[in-house]
Amino acid sequence: MTPMTKTLFYRLFAIVTLLVANFAHAQLRVEIAGVGANLIPIAIAGFDGESSAPQQISAIIKADLSRSGYFRIIDTGNVMTENTPVDYANWKSQGANAIVVGSVSRLPDGRFDVRYRLFDTVRETQLSSLSLASQPQFLRIVGHKIADDIYQKLLGVPGAFATRIAYVTKAGREYHLEIADSDGQGVQIALRSNEPIISPAWSPDGTKLAYVSFEKRKPIVYIQDLLSGRRTVLADFKGSNSAPAWSPDGRRLAIALSRSGLTQIYLINADGSGLQRLTHSGGIDTEPQFSSDGQSIYFTSDRGGGPQIYRMSVNGGNVQRVTFDGSYNVSPRISPDGKSLAYISRRDGKFQLYLLDLTNNQEIRLSDNADTNDESPSFAPNGRYLLYSTSDGGQGALAVVSVDGSVRQRLSMQAADVEEPTWGPFMK
Amino acid sequence: MRTLTSVLILSSAMLLAACSSTKLNNDKAPVVDHSGANAGTVSTVNAASTDPLNDPNGVLAKRSVYFDFNSYTVKPEYQSLLENHAKYLESHPNRKITIQGNTDERGSAEYNLALGQKRAEAVRKSLALLGVSDSQMEAVSFGKEKPKAQGHDEAAWAQNRRADIVY
């Protein structure tokens, strides 16, 4: 090597090392802490040709399905293409109720063509097939989409693997608003700041985040377009501006403002125009959340003394109290079907995740144990899981729990607190 | 008219006489002896200290109001602190303050933000009653996001149930 190429080599090496180090630091570590009682046994073959692609599709599908807590993976030990004749009796005898086969091939334009088939070994029929062409950098999403399809065909509910989550990390004085795939992979930083960031909220189309940033030494609500990075100020009124929540049509947001003195709920158009006050209480009204039909807003209010969850119509009328058990109930999140309400309740001095069935008023505790302080619940777009932040006094981490409490995962990050998570919508 | 003019001339002459006599007295004043031990010492004048806001030992150096658990009322012991700031703000109408409310770490970020706002608002109202103009004040909240004390016990929480006056 000449001295010059040697220098260049070391410089490149240094850059690559730096990139890898950054990436490794930012990684969310996922641990599976619990699975459901009845697991569907499913055989997943290696996809023909996947070793030549940058992502191993079958490995992504296996990881998604086992993490979901509803499947038991049976390794086939060999590669099968989607055109290999399926020996149903053989797979049934190995205990598999279903089998997944597929192939990956490079197209002349550089994209990859991923094909897959799902078979029911008991009824000896094909349940589904897909053919998805993708740029190499989006192959992980293709794997998640196939896992979503398998989940839907076998459980009758859409999967939520091909979705993203947003959360805030805090390491020393540095705050990041980050976006990751639902499996914690593919972390990207949307905002870096030396002041706190709270309350990120996905636009219904998944292209934007509204959030509260303290970078101007007071809470101000911003909307950021994720692809372009362009930011607009949604609300910067006198006092504090916070708690953004999108309406299901994405045209306006409910926010909490203190411009009148106490914190009250307002509606505002997504471009910052058309401010309209919704609540007129003598106390605190905050944490608004639209129901998925857009007709109701759930919120936290201390109008009755301690904080409780209330519901009102979208024009501010017809206010009804929703929670009655416990003296401190906050952070309401309504399920996509509108039938259950997740919230944080203080019980025996700890802040815990609860789920209230609105059809029969039965509540269940979803926190892993009675010693953690939990916050910021959000539903997966399929309504099957809740994502929340949890702390046992040490470093803050994220947790996922199925709405029946049986399936549990924990997502943590080395040397950083992870807080304020929110699960994004289905991707178009 | 003539009488008035002569009176004016007369008084001017008296003034001149007064001036000259003063001058004479000054000339006769004893000369101070500068040859002693104090020769060459200089008394420092700190320009910044003319604004009492910058006096680290002055009454305006106290800028934090602490609250009891679950309470948003300003305790009587802070009345003189607030009076001192009100007096200063009234005599310095160009000065503006932000009142930053804080809470302890327990509970949701957004509900705590609203509680911190309640504390900042209580201080803002007290200052308004003491005559401070609304245009000089903004009450905002940091909720539980910027704790002064980092611990997870009552001692730390008491430090963080606080509103700060920031100029």
PDB file of C-alpha atoms in Angstrom, chain A residues 135-350:
ATOM      1  CA  GLN A 135     -35.761  -2.336  -3.172  1.00  0.00           C
ATOM      2  CA  PRO A 136     -32.996  -4.145  -1.229  1.00  0.00           C
ATOM      3  CA  GLN A 137     -33.213  -1.667   1.704  1.00  0.00           C
ATOM      4  CA  PHE A 138     -36.910  -2.448   2.267  1.00  0.00           C
ATOM      5  CA  LEU A 139     -36.591  -6.244   2.452  1.00  0.00           C
ATOM      6  CA  ARG A 140     -37.139  -6.266   6.223  1.00  0.00           C
ATOM      7  CA  ILE A 141     -40.559  -4.686   5.658  1.00  0.00           C
ATOM      8  CA  VAL A 142     -41.364  -7.396   3.102  1.00  0.00           C
ATOM      9  CA  GLY A 143     -40.593 -10.012   5.769  1.00  0.00           C
ATOM     10  CA  HIS A 144     -42.858  -8.162   8.241  1.00  0.00           C
ATOM     11  CA  LYS A 145     -45.656  -7.963   5.640  1.00  0.00           C
ATOM     12  CA  ILE A 146     -45.520 -11.723   5.060  1.00  0.00           C
ATOM     13  CA  ALA A 147     -45.615 -12.269   8.848  1.00  0.00           C
ATOM     14  CA  ASP A 148     -48.640  -9.909   8.987  1.00  0.00           C
ATOM     15  CA  ASP A 149     -50.377 -11.983   6.310  1.00  0.00           C
ATOM     16  CA  ILE A 150     -49.701 -15.271   8.141  1.00  0.00           C
ATOM     17  CA  TYR A 151     -50.945 -13.746  11.426  1.00  0.00           C
ATOM     18  CA  GLN A 152     -54.169 -12.579   9.776  1.00  0.00           C
ATOM     19  CA  LYS A 153     -54.863 -15.857   7.952  1.00  0.00           C
ATOM     20  CA  LEU A 154     -54.310 -17.996  11.061  1.00  0.00           C
ATOM     21  CA  LEU A 155     -55.671 -15.715  13.814  1.00  0.00           C
ATOM     22  CA  GLY A 156     -58.286 -13.693  11.953  1.00  0.00           C
ATOM     23  CA  VAL A 157     -56.739 -10.365  13.063  1.00  0.00           C
ATOM     24  CA  PRO A 158     -54.356  -8.229  10.980  1.00  0.00           C
ATOM     25  CA  GLY A 159     -50.730  -8.478  12.124  1.00  0.00           C
ATOM     26  CA  ALA A 160     -48.891  -5.322  13.223  1.00  0.00           C
ATOM     27  CA  PHE A 161     -45.315  -6.339  12.394  1.00  0.00           C
ATOM     28  CA  ALA A 162     -44.927  -3.963   9.430  1.00  0.00           C
ATOM     29  CA  THR A 163     -45.496  -0.937  11.669  1.00  0.00           C
ATOM     30  CA  ARG A 164     -43.221   1.517  13.423  1.00  0.00           C
ATOM     31  CA  ILE A 165     -42.899   2.868  16.939  1.00  0.00           C
ATOM     32  CA  ALA A 166     -41.672   6.265  18.164  1.00  0.00           C
ATOM     33  CA  TYR A 167     -40.112   6.900  21.576  1.00  0.00           C
ATOM     34  CA  VAL A 168     -37.740   9.267  23.369  1.00  0.00           C
ATOM     35  CA  THR A 169     -34.292   8.272  24.626  1.00  0.00           C
ATOM     36  CA  LYS A 170     -32.419  10.167  27.320  1.00  0.00           C
ATOM     37  CA  ALA A 171     -28.690   9.707  27.808  1.00  0.00           C
ATOM     38  CA  GLY A 172     -26.981  12.329  29.951  1.00  0.00           C
ATOM     39  CA  ARG A 173     -28.175  15.692  28.659  1.00  0.00           C
ATOM     40  CA  GLU A 174     -29.059  14.418  25.183  1.00  0.00           C
ATOM     41  CA  TYR A 175     -32.612  13.631  24.179  1.00  0.00           C
ATOM     42  CA  HIS A 176     -33.524  11.788  20.965  1.00  0.00           C
ATOM     43  CA  LEU A 177     -36.907  11.338  19.376  1.00  0.00           C
ATOM     44  CA  GLU A 178     -36.399   8.004  17.595  1.00  0.00           C
ATOM     45  CA  ILE A 179     -38.346   5.843  15.169  1.00  0.00           C
ATOM     46  CA  ALA A 180     -37.885   2.066  14.930  1.00  0.00           C
ATOM     47  CA  ASP A 181     -39.618  -0.879  13.304  1.00  0.00           C
ATOM     48  CA  SER A 182     -42.017  -2.687  15.649  1.00  0.00           C
ATOM     49  CA  ASP A 183     -39.276  -5.276  16.331  1.00  0.00           C
ATOM     50  CA  GLY A 184     -36.863  -2.563  17.546  1.00  0.00           C
ATOM     51  CA  GLN A 185     -34.723  -2.744  14.366  1.00  0.00           C
ATOM     52  CA  GLY A 186     -33.874   0.042  11.924  1.00  0.00           C
ATOM     53  CA  VAL A 187     -33.577   2.839  14.510  1.00  0.00           C
ATOM     54  CA  GLN A 188     -33.589   6.374  13.059  1.00  0.00           C
ATOM     55  CA  ILE A 189     -33.272   9.665  14.936  1.00  0.00           C
ATOM     56  CA  ALA A 190     -35.999  12.196  14.062  1.00  0.00           C
ATOM     57  CA  LEU A 191     -34.946  14.912  16.539  1.00  0.00           C
ATOM     58  CA  ARG A 192     -31.881  15.501  18.689  1.00  0.00           C
ATOM     59  CA  SER A 193     -32.084  18.059  21.513  1.00  0.00           C
ATOM     60  CA  ASN A 194     -30.511  19.131  24.791  1.00  0.00           C
ATOM     61  CA  GLU A 195     -33.953  19.795  26.252  1.00  0.00           C
ATOM     62  CA  PRO A 196     -36.762  17.310  27.000  1.00  0.00           C
ATOM     63  CA  ILE A 197     -39.119  15.944  24.325  1.00  0.00           C
ATOM     64  CA  ILE A 198     -42.458  14.400  25.330  1.00  0.00           C
ATOM     65  CA  SER A 199     -45.790  13.176  23.964  1.00  0.00           C
ATOM     66  CA  PRO A 200     -44.983  12.104  20.390  1.00  0.00           C
ATOM     67  CA  ALA A 201     -48.154  11.358  18.385  1.00  0.00           C
ATOM     68  CA  TRP A 202     -48.321   9.738  14.921  1.00  0.00           C
ATOM     69  CA  SER A 203     -50.454  11.291  12.215  1.00  0.00           C
ATOM     70  CA  PRO A 204     -53.042   8.733  11.046  1.00  0.00           C
ATOM     71  CA  ASP A 205     -51.175   8.254   7.733  1.00  0.00           C
ATOM     72  CA  GLY A 206     -47.867   7.602   9.541  1.00  0.00           C
ATOM     73  CA  THR A 207     -45.947  10.357   7.712  1.00  0.00           C
ATOM     74  CA  LYS A 208     -45.710  12.907  10.538  1.00  0.00           C
ATOM     75  CA  LEU A 209     -45.159  13.144  14.274  1.00  0.00           C
ATOM     76  CA  ALA A 210     -46.578  15.829  16.538  1.00  0.00           C
ATOM     77  CA  TYR A 211     -44.651  16.248  19.798  1.00  0.00           C
ATOM     78  CA  VAL A 212     -43.816  18.632  22.636  1.00  0.00           C
ATOM     79  CA  SER A 213     -40.278  20.032  22.710  1.00  0.00           C
ATOM     80  CA  PHE A 214     -38.781  22.215  25.482  1.00  0.00           C
ATOM     81  CA  GLU A 215     -35.951  23.517  23.264  1.00  0.00           C
ATOM     82  CA  LYS A 216     -37.236  27.124  23.602  1.00  0.00           C
ATOM     83  CA  ARG A 217     -37.296  26.834  27.425  1.00  0.00           C
ATOM     84  CA  LYS A 218     -41.053  26.202  27.429  1.00  0.00           C
ATOM     85  CA  PRO A 219     -43.318  23.462  26.082  1.00  0.00           C
ATOM     86  CA  ILE A 220     -44.248  24.100  22.430  1.00  0.00           C
ATOM     87  CA  VAL A 221     -46.067  21.682  20.086  1.00  0.00           C
ATOM     88  CA  TYR A 222     -44.384  20.932  16.753  1.00  0.00           C
ATOM     89  CA  ILE A 223     -45.355  18.800  13.764  1.00  0.00           C
ATOM     90  CA  GLN A 224     -42.489  17.150  11.901  1.00  0.00           C
ATOM     91  CA  ASP A 225     -42.686  15.536   8.476  1.00  0.00           C
ATOM     92  CA  LEU A 226     -40.571  12.391   8.920  1.00  0.00           C
ATOM     93  CA  LEU A 227     -39.319  12.023   5.356  1.00  0.00           C
ATOM     94  CA  SER A 228     -38.274  15.657   4.730  1.00  0.00           C
ATOM     95  CA  GLY A 229     -37.521  16.601   8.361  1.00  0.00           C
ATOM     96  CA  ARG A 230     -39.519  19.813   7.848  1.00  0.00           C
ATOM     97  CA  ARG A 231     -40.981  21.136  11.094  1.00  0.00           C
ATOM     98  CA  THR A 232     -43.845  23.517  11.746  1.00  0.00           C
ATOM     99  CA  VAL A 233     -44.961  25.047  15.036  1.00  0.00           C
ATOM    100  CA  LEU A 234     -48.499  23.864  15.769  1.00  0.00           C
ATOM    101  CA  ALA A 235     -49.027  25.735  19.055  1.00  0.00           C
ATOM    102  CA  ASP A 236     -46.814  28.361  20.723  1.00  0.00           C
ATOM    103  CA  PHE A 237     -49.258  30.347  22.846  1.00  0.00           C
ATOM    104  CA  LYS A 238     -48.467  32.131  26.102  1.00  0.00           C
ATOM    105  CA  GLY A 239     -47.947  29.531  28.824  1.00  0.00           C
ATOM    106  CA  SER A 240     -47.582  25.785  28.187  1.00  0.00           C
ATOM    107  CA  ASN A 241     -48.569  23.979  24.967  1.00  0.00           C
ATOM    108  CA  SER A 242     -48.799  20.188  25.104  1.00  0.00           C
ATOM    109  CA  ALA A 243     -50.559  16.812  24.720  1.00  0.00           C
ATOM    110  CA  PRO A 244     -51.151  16.708  20.926  1.00  0.00           C
ATOM    111  CA  ALA A 245     -53.615  14.056  19.649  1.00  0.00           C
ATOM    112  CA  TRP A 246     -54.622  13.678  15.993  1.00  0.00           C
ATOM    113  CA  SER A 247     -58.215  13.346  14.836  1.00  0.00           C
ATOM    114  CA  PRO A 248     -58.701  10.113  12.828  1.00  0.00           C
ATOM    115  CA  ASP A 249     -58.962  12.086   9.556  1.00  0.00           C
ATOM    116  CA  GLY A 250     -55.632  13.834  10.289  1.00  0.00           C
ATOM    117  CA  ARG A 251     -57.067  17.294   9.671  1.00  0.00           C
ATOM    118  CA  ARG A 252     -56.976  18.625  13.224  1.00  0.00           C
ATOM    119  CA  LEU A 253     -55.522  17.929  16.638  1.00  0.00           C
ATOM    120  CA  ALA A 254     -56.717  18.171  20.213  1.00  0.00           C
ATOM    121  CA  ILE A 255     -54.132  19.899  22.420  1.00  0.00           C
ATOM    122  CA  ALA A 256     -53.784  21.153  25.993  1.00  0.00           C
ATOM    123  CA  LEU A 257     -53.041  24.880  26.470  1.00  0.00           C
ATOM    124  CA  SER A 258     -52.606  27.002  29.599  1.00  0.00           C
ATOM    125  CA  ARG A 259     -53.166  30.340  27.843  1.00  0.00           C
ATOM    126  CA  SER A 260     -56.262  30.999  29.984  1.00  0.00           C
ATOM    127  CA  GLY A 261     -54.391  30.179  33.228  1.00  0.00           C
ATOM    128  CA  LEU A 262     -55.249  26.548  33.924  1.00  0.00           C
ATOM    129  CA  THR A 263     -54.570  23.762  31.434  1.00  0.00           C
ATOM    130  CA  GLN A 264     -57.620  23.226  29.191  1.00  0.00           C
ATOM    131  CA  ILE A 265     -58.357  21.266  25.997  1.00  0.00           C
ATOM    132  CA  TYR A 266     -58.588  22.944  22.585  1.00  0.00           C
ATOM    133  CA  LEU A 267     -59.032  21.857  18.967  1.00  0.00           C
ATOM    134  CA  ILE A 268     -56.695  23.257  16.317  1.00  0.00           C
ATOM    135  CA  ASN A 269     -56.311  22.608  12.583  1.00  0.00           C
ATOM    136  CA  ALA A 270     -53.126  20.753  11.582  1.00  0.00           C
ATOM    137  CA  ASP A 271     -51.830  23.987   9.948  1.00  0.00           C
ATOM    138  CA  GLY A 272     -52.163  25.874  13.270  1.00  0.00           C
ATOM    139  CA  SER A 273     -55.323  27.777  12.318  1.00  0.00           C
ATOM    140  CA  GLY A 274     -58.851  27.672  13.731  1.00  0.00           C
ATOM    141  CA  LEU A 275     -58.160  27.426  17.476  1.00  0.00           C
ATOM    142  CA  GLN A 276     -61.300  26.465  19.396  1.00  0.00           C
ATOM    143  CA  ARG A 277     -61.621  25.921  23.157  1.00  0.00           C
ATOM    144  CA  LEU A 278     -63.401  22.684  24.130  1.00  0.00           C
ATOM    145  CA  THR A 279     -63.374  22.516  27.950  1.00  0.00           C
ATOM    146  CA  HIS A 280     -64.249  25.176  30.555  1.00  0.00           C
ATOM    147  CA  SER A 281     -63.518  23.562  33.918  1.00  0.00           C
ATOM    148  CA  GLY A 282     -62.158  25.104  37.092  1.00  0.00           C
ATOM    149  CA  GLY A 283     -59.363  22.530  37.163  1.00  0.00           C
ATOM    150  CA  ILE A 284     -56.931  20.690  34.886  1.00  0.00           C
ATOM    151  CA  ASP A 285     -58.138  19.146  31.613  1.00  0.00           C
ATOM    152  CA  THR A 286     -55.397  17.422  29.581  1.00  0.00           C
ATOM    153  CA  GLU A 287     -54.264  14.261  27.706  1.00  0.00           C
ATOM    154  CA  PRO A 288     -57.028  14.324  25.053  1.00  0.00           C
ATOM    155  CA  GLN A 289     -57.444  11.233  22.798  1.00  0.00           C
ATOM    156  CA  PHE A 290     -59.910  10.842  19.938  1.00  0.00           C
ATOM    157  CA  SER A 291     -62.022   7.699  19.674  1.00  0.00           C
ATOM    158  CA  SER A 292     -61.418   5.977  16.315  1.00  0.00           C
ATOM    159  CA  ASP A 293     -64.799   7.171  14.962  1.00  0.00           C
ATOM    160  CA  GLY A 294     -63.689  10.748  15.713  1.00  0.00           C
ATOM    161  CA  GLN A 295     -66.905  11.500  17.610  1.00  0.00           C
ATOM    162  CA  SER A 296     -65.615  11.411  21.199  1.00  0.00           C
ATOM    163  CA  ILE A 297     -62.581  12.680  23.075  1.00  0.00           C
ATOM    164  CA  TYR A 298     -61.297  10.907  26.173  1.00  0.00           C
ATOM    165  CA  PHE A 299     -59.251  13.070  28.567  1.00  0.00           C
ATOM    166  CA  THR A 300     -57.837  13.437  32.085  1.00  0.00           C
ATOM    167  CA  SER A 301     -59.410  15.967  34.458  1.00  0.00           C
ATOM    168  CA  ASP A 302     -59.129  16.796  38.165  1.00  0.00           C
ATOM    169  CA  ARG A 303     -62.508  18.567  38.195  1.00  0.00           C
ATOM    170  CA  GLY A 304     -63.756  16.050  40.765  1.00  0.00           C
ATOM    171  CA  GLY A 305     -60.686  16.326  43.040  1.00  0.00           C
ATOM    172  CA  GLY A 306     -58.039  13.814  41.935  1.00  0.00           C
ATOM    173  CA  PRO A 307     -57.307  13.028  38.281  1.00  0.00           C
ATOM    174  CA  GLN A 308     -59.861  10.773  36.572  1.00  0.00           C
ATOM    175  CA  ILE A 309     -60.694   9.910  32.974  1.00  0.00           C
ATOM    176  CA  TYR A 310     -63.687  11.508  31.287  1.00  0.00           C
ATOM    177  CA  ARG A 311     -65.259  11.374  27.856  1.00  0.00           C
ATOM    178  CA  MET A 312     -66.919  14.220  25.952  1.00  0.00           C
ATOM    179  CA  SER A 313     -68.347  14.647  22.499  1.00  0.00           C
ATOM    180  CA  VAL A 314     -66.016  16.212  19.934  1.00  0.00           C
ATOM    181  CA  ASN A 315     -67.756  19.607  20.316  1.00  0.00           C
ATOM    182  CA  GLY A 316     -67.051  19.647  24.077  1.00  0.00           C
ATOM    183  CA  GLY A 317     -70.548  18.693  25.272  1.00  0.00           C
ATOM    184  CA  ASN A 318     -71.968  15.651  27.069  1.00  0.00           C
ATOM    185  CA  VAL A 319     -69.097  15.132  29.540  1.00  0.00           C
ATOM    186  CA  GLN A 320     -69.169  11.791  31.376  1.00  0.00           C
ATOM    187  CA  ARG A 321     -66.787  10.330  33.942  1.00  0.00           C
ATOM    188  CA  VAL A 322     -65.337   6.958  32.823  1.00  0.00           C
ATOM    189  CA  THR A 323     -63.023   5.740  35.645  1.00  0.00           C
ATOM    190  CA  PHE A 324     -64.154   5.285  39.236  1.00  0.00           C
ATOM    191  CA  ASP A 325     -61.736   2.761  40.815  1.00  0.00           C
ATOM    192  CA  GLY A 326     -58.623   4.300  42.371  1.00  0.00           C
ATOM    193  CA  SER A 327     -57.864   7.929  43.229  1.00  0.00           C
ATOM    194  CA  TYR A 328     -55.432   8.647  40.364  1.00  0.00           C
ATOM    195  CA  ASN A 329     -56.258   7.546  36.792  1.00  0.00           C
ATOM    196  CA  VAL A 330     -54.452   9.220  33.874  1.00  0.00           C
ATOM    197  CA  SER A 331     -53.248   8.768  30.255  1.00  0.00           C
ATOM    198  CA  PRO A 332     -56.401   7.356  28.591  1.00  0.00           C
ATOM    199  CA  ARG A 333     -55.941   5.423  25.325  1.00  0.00           C
ATOM    200  CA  ILE A 334     -58.988   4.016  23.573  1.00  0.00           C
ATOM    201  CA  SER A 335     -58.697   0.723  21.634  1.00  0.00           C
ATOM    202  CA  PRO A 336     -59.177   0.830  17.828  1.00  0.00           C
ATOM    203  CA  ASP A 337     -62.591  -0.919  18.203  1.00  0.00           C
ATOM    204  CA  GLY A 338     -63.616   1.563  20.921  1.00  0.00           C
ATOM    205  CA  LYS A 339     -64.504  -1.245  23.335  1.00  0.00           C
ATOM    206  CA  SER A 340     -61.683  -0.955  25.862  1.00  0.00           C
ATOM    207  CA  LEU A 341     -59.724   1.785  27.560  1.00  0.00           C
ATOM    208  CA  ALA A 342     -56.079   1.526  28.637  1.00  0.00           C
ATOM    209  CA  TYR A 343     -54.839   3.925  31.315  1.00  0.00           C
ATOM    210  CA  ILE A 344     -52.361   4.379  34.149  1.00  0.00           C
ATOM    211  CA  SER A 345     -53.729   3.983  37.666  1.00  0.00           C
ATOM    212  CA  ARG A 346     -51.974   4.611  40.973  1.00  0.00           C
ATOM    213  CA  ARG A 347     -52.464   1.598  43.225  1.00  0.00           C
ATOM    214  CA  ASP A 348     -50.540   1.144  46.501  1.00  0.00           C
ATOM    215  CA  GLY A 349     -48.230   3.995  45.558  1.00  0.00           C
ATOM    216  CA  LYS A 350     -47.220   2.546  42.172  1.00  0.00           C
TER     217      LYS A 350
END
